[in-house]
PDB file of C-alpha atoms in Angstrom:
ATOM      1  CA  GLN A   1      14.388 -14.146  -1.781  1.00 92.00           C
ATOM      2  CA  VAL A   2      11.828 -12.008  -1.020  1.00 96.00           C
ATOM      3  CA  GLN A   3      12.216  -8.442  -2.366  1.00 97.00           C
ATOM      4  CA  LEU A   4       8.306  -5.979  -2.676  1.00 98.00           C
ATOM      5  CA  VAL A   5       9.149  -3.418  -4.840  1.00 98.00           C
ATOM      6  CA  GLU A   6       6.762   0.209  -4.449  1.00 97.00           C
ATOM      7  CA  SER A   7       6.064   2.635  -7.603  1.00 98.00           C
ATOM      8  CA  GLY A   8       3.812   5.006  -8.473  1.00 98.00           C
ATOM      9  CA  GLY A   9       4.136   7.917  -6.027  1.00 97.00           C
ATOM     10  CA  GLY A  10       4.958  11.404  -6.592  1.00 98.00           C
ATOM     11  CA  LEU A  11       2.859  14.797  -6.884  1.00 98.00           C
ATOM     12  CA  VAL A  12       0.018  15.377  -7.089  1.00 98.00           C
ATOM     13  CA  GLN A  13      -2.872  18.113  -6.524  1.00 98.00           C
ATOM     14  CA  THR A  14      -5.716  18.234  -3.219  1.00 98.00           C
ATOM     15  CA  GLY A  15      -8.423  15.929  -5.269  1.00 98.00           C
ATOM     16  CA  GLY A  16      -6.153  14.634  -7.427  1.00 98.00           C
ATOM     17  CA  SER A  17      -5.440  10.372  -7.705  1.00 98.00           C
ATOM     18  CA  LEU A  18      -2.622   8.173  -7.157  1.00 98.00           C
ATOM     19  CA  GLU A  19      -2.376   4.349  -7.953  1.00 98.00           C
ATOM     20  CA  LEU A  20       0.793   2.920  -5.928  1.00 98.00           C
ATOM     21  CA  SER A  21       1.988  -0.581  -8.058  1.00 98.00           C
ATOM     22  CA  CYS A  22       4.113  -3.570  -5.468  1.00 98.00           C
ATOM     23  CA  VAL A  23       5.828  -6.311  -7.716  1.00 98.00           C
ATOM     24  CA  ALA A  24       6.900  -9.703  -4.711  1.00 98.00           C
ATOM     25  CA  SER A  25       9.251 -12.173  -5.206  1.00 97.00           C
ATOM     26  CA  GLY A  26      10.835 -14.635  -3.098  1.00 97.00           C
ATOM     27  CA  PHE A  27       7.335 -16.537  -2.271  1.00 96.00           C
ATOM     28  CA  ILE A  28       3.868 -17.762  -3.046  1.00 96.00           C
ATOM     29  CA  PHE A  29       1.838 -14.273  -3.274  1.00 97.00           C
ATOM     30  CA  SER A  30      -1.458 -15.575  -4.367  1.00 97.00           C
ATOM     31  CA  ALA A  31      -1.603 -17.331  -0.340  1.00 96.00           C
ATOM     32  CA  ASN A  32      -0.653 -14.640   0.833  1.00 96.00           C
ATOM     33  CA  ARG A  33      -2.156 -11.086   2.190  1.00 97.00           C
ATOM     34  CA  MET A  34      -1.029  -7.911   1.690  1.00 97.00           C
ATOM     35  CA  GLY A  35      -0.686  -4.953   2.827  1.00 98.00           C
ATOM     36  CA  TRP A  36      -0.528  -1.107   2.784  1.00 98.00           C
ATOM     37  CA  TYR A  37       0.894   0.875   5.354  1.00 98.00           C
ATOM     38  CA  ARG A  38       2.342   5.208   5.347  1.00 98.00           C
ATOM     39  CA  GLN A  39       4.504   6.805   7.735  1.00 98.00           C
ATOM     40  CA  ALA A  40       4.556  10.590   7.715  1.00 97.00           C
ATOM     41  CA  PRO A  41       7.326  12.600   9.012  1.00 92.00           C
ATOM     42  CA  GLY A  42       6.938  12.958  12.966  1.00 95.00           C
ATOM     43  CA  LYS A  43       4.716   9.761  12.555  1.00 97.00           C
ATOM     44  CA  GLN A  44       4.245   5.877  13.336  1.00 98.00           C
ATOM     45  CA  ARG A  45       4.072   4.080  10.704  1.00 98.00           C
ATOM     46  CA  GLU A  46      -0.245   3.371  10.279  1.00 98.00           C
ATOM     47  CA  PHE A  47      -2.324   0.703   8.414  1.00 98.00           C
ATOM     48  CA  VAL A  48      -3.982   2.056   4.427  1.00 98.00           C
ATOM     49  CA  ALA A  49      -5.354  -1.260   4.192  1.00 98.00           C
ATOM     50  CA  ASP A  50      -5.140  -4.703   2.909  1.00 98.00           C
ATOM     51  CA  ILE A  51      -6.266  -7.902   1.325  1.00 98.00           C
ATOM     52  CA  THR A  52      -6.326 -11.369   2.071  1.00 97.00           C
ATOM     53  CA  SER A  53      -5.649 -14.586  -0.112  1.00 96.00           C
ATOM     54  CA  GLY A  54      -9.010 -14.602  -1.247  1.00 95.00           C
ATOM     55  CA  SER A  55      -9.398 -10.970  -2.299  1.00 95.00           C
ATOM     56  CA  SER A  56     -11.317  -9.798   0.723  1.00 98.00           C
ATOM     57  CA  THR A  57     -10.759  -6.062   2.249  1.00 98.00           C
ATOM     58  CA  ASN A  58      -9.676  -4.000   5.003  1.00 98.00           C
ATOM     59  CA  TYR A  59      -9.784  -0.117   4.836  1.00 98.00           C
ATOM     60  CA  ALA A  60      -8.098   2.027   7.542  1.00 98.00           C
ATOM     61  CA  ASP A  61     -11.229   5.006   8.266  1.00 98.00           C
ATOM     62  CA  SER A  62      -8.995   7.226   7.422  1.00 98.00           C
ATOM     63  CA  VAL A  63      -9.110   6.321   3.112  1.00 98.00           C
ATOM     64  CA  ARG A  64     -11.947   4.240   3.354  1.00 98.00           C
ATOM     65  CA  GLY A  65     -13.927   5.565   0.152  1.00 98.00           C
ATOM     66  CA  ARG A  66     -11.259   7.059  -1.580  1.00 98.00           C
ATOM     67  CA  PHE A  67      -8.546   4.624  -2.078  1.00 98.00           C
ATOM     68  CA  THR A  68      -8.863   0.780  -3.391  1.00 98.00           C
ATOM     69  CA  ILE A  69      -6.850  -2.186  -2.791  1.00 98.00           C
ATOM     70  CA  SER A  70      -6.605  -5.169  -5.374  1.00 98.00           C
ATOM     71  CA  ARG A  71      -4.166  -7.575  -6.944  1.00 98.00           C
ATOM     72  CA  ASP A  72      -3.567 -10.112  -9.650  1.00 98.00           C
ATOM     73  CA  ASN A  73      -2.449 -12.842  -9.189  1.00 98.00           C
ATOM     74  CA  ALA A  74      -0.573 -13.756 -13.012  1.00 98.00           C
ATOM     75  CA  LYS A  75       1.067 -10.673 -11.984  1.00 98.00           C
ATOM     76  CA  ASN A  76       2.331 -11.218  -8.553  1.00 98.00           C
ATOM     77  CA  THR A  77       1.312  -7.397  -7.792  1.00 98.00           C
ATOM     78  CA  VAL A  78      -0.568  -5.488  -5.112  1.00 98.00           C
ATOM     79  CA  TYR A  79      -2.127  -1.684  -6.279  1.00 98.00           C
ATOM     80  CA  LEU A  80      -3.305   0.969  -4.775  1.00 98.00           C
ATOM     81  CA  GLN A  81      -5.755   2.996  -6.276  1.00 98.00           C
ATOM     82  CA  MET A  82      -5.912   6.731  -4.466  1.00 98.00           C
ATOM     83  CA  ASN A  83      -8.462   8.722  -4.701  1.00 98.00           C
ATOM     84  CA  SER A  84      -9.930  13.466  -3.751  1.00 98.00           C
ATOM     85  CA  LEU A  85      -6.294  12.973  -2.357  1.00 98.00           C
ATOM     86  CA  LYS A  86      -6.053  15.465   0.818  1.00 98.00           C
ATOM     87  CA  PRO A  87      -2.317  16.645   1.851  1.00 97.00           C
ATOM     88  CA  GLU A  88      -3.184  13.968   5.571  1.00 97.00           C
ATOM     89  CA  ASP A  89      -1.707  11.985   2.794  1.00 98.00           C
ATOM     90  CA  THR A  90       1.205  12.519   2.634  1.00 98.00           C
ATOM     91  CA  ALA A  91       4.100   9.491   3.312  1.00 98.00           C
ATOM     92  CA  VAL A  92       5.685   7.319   3.002  1.00 98.00           C
ATOM     93  CA  TYR A  93       3.462   4.384   1.756  1.00 98.00           C
ATOM     94  CA  TYR A  94       5.141   0.127   1.605  1.00 98.00           C
ATOM     95  CA  CYS A  95       4.186  -2.417   0.562  1.00 98.00           C
ATOM     96  CA  LYS A  96       3.880  -5.291   3.523  1.00 98.00           C
ATOM     97  CA  VAL A  97       3.312  -9.157   3.544  1.00 97.00           C
ATOM     98  CA  ALA A  98       2.906 -10.640   6.426  1.00 91.00           C
ATOM     99  CA  LEU A  99       5.055 -14.409   6.235  1.00 93.00           C
ATOM    100  CA  VAL A 100       6.370 -16.522   9.197  1.00 87.00           C
ATOM    101  CA  PRO A 101       7.975 -15.557  11.165  1.00 91.00           C
ATOM    102  CA  ALA A 102       8.220 -12.079   9.994  1.00 92.00           C
ATOM    103  CA  PRO A 103       6.808  -9.489   7.899  1.00 95.00           C
ATOM    104  CA  ARG A 104       8.682  -7.859   4.630  1.00 97.00           C
ATOM    105  CA  TRP A 105       8.590  -4.802   3.573  1.00 98.00           C
ATOM    106  CA  GLY A 106       9.222  -2.907  -0.196  1.00 98.00           C
ATOM    107  CA  GLN A 107      11.177  -0.072   0.830  1.00 97.00           C
ATOM    108  CA  GLY A 108       8.669   2.819   0.060  1.00 97.00           C
ATOM    109  CA  THR A 109       7.307   5.567  -2.706  1.00 98.00           C
ATOM    110  CA  GLN A 110       6.669   8.763  -1.193  1.00 98.00           C
ATOM    111  CA  VAL A 111       3.245  10.622  -1.762  1.00 98.00           C
ATOM    112  CA  THR A 112       3.612  14.021  -1.775  1.00 98.00           C
ATOM    113  CA  VAL A 113       0.119  16.131  -1.811  1.00 98.00           C
ATOM    114  CA  SER A 114      -0.386  19.376  -2.050  1.00 97.00           C
ATOM    115  CA  SER A 115      -2.826  21.935  -1.621  1.00 90.00           C
TER     116      SER A 115
END
């Protein structure tokens, strides 16, 4: 059964850093694109970053240059290093795997950036 378990969220001041982790199981991790999304209160879930099986990366304009996505296939884990955090980065961050026929999501981890 597919499972995605996020961790690493917390409370940080503006300009601080956090690293999120997502441990995956139940599918062939190394063969799949993995992504991070976020949802702020009252807003729709939005794309943050993703990484292909070949480790090509894509970023939302709002985080490019501050966030870095990476993966460790030996540990079935995808990471999101977040630097220079801003209050507008406050959200629940979700890990996603684009499986067929439907994507699967983790339970989310809260990131709060205080001003």
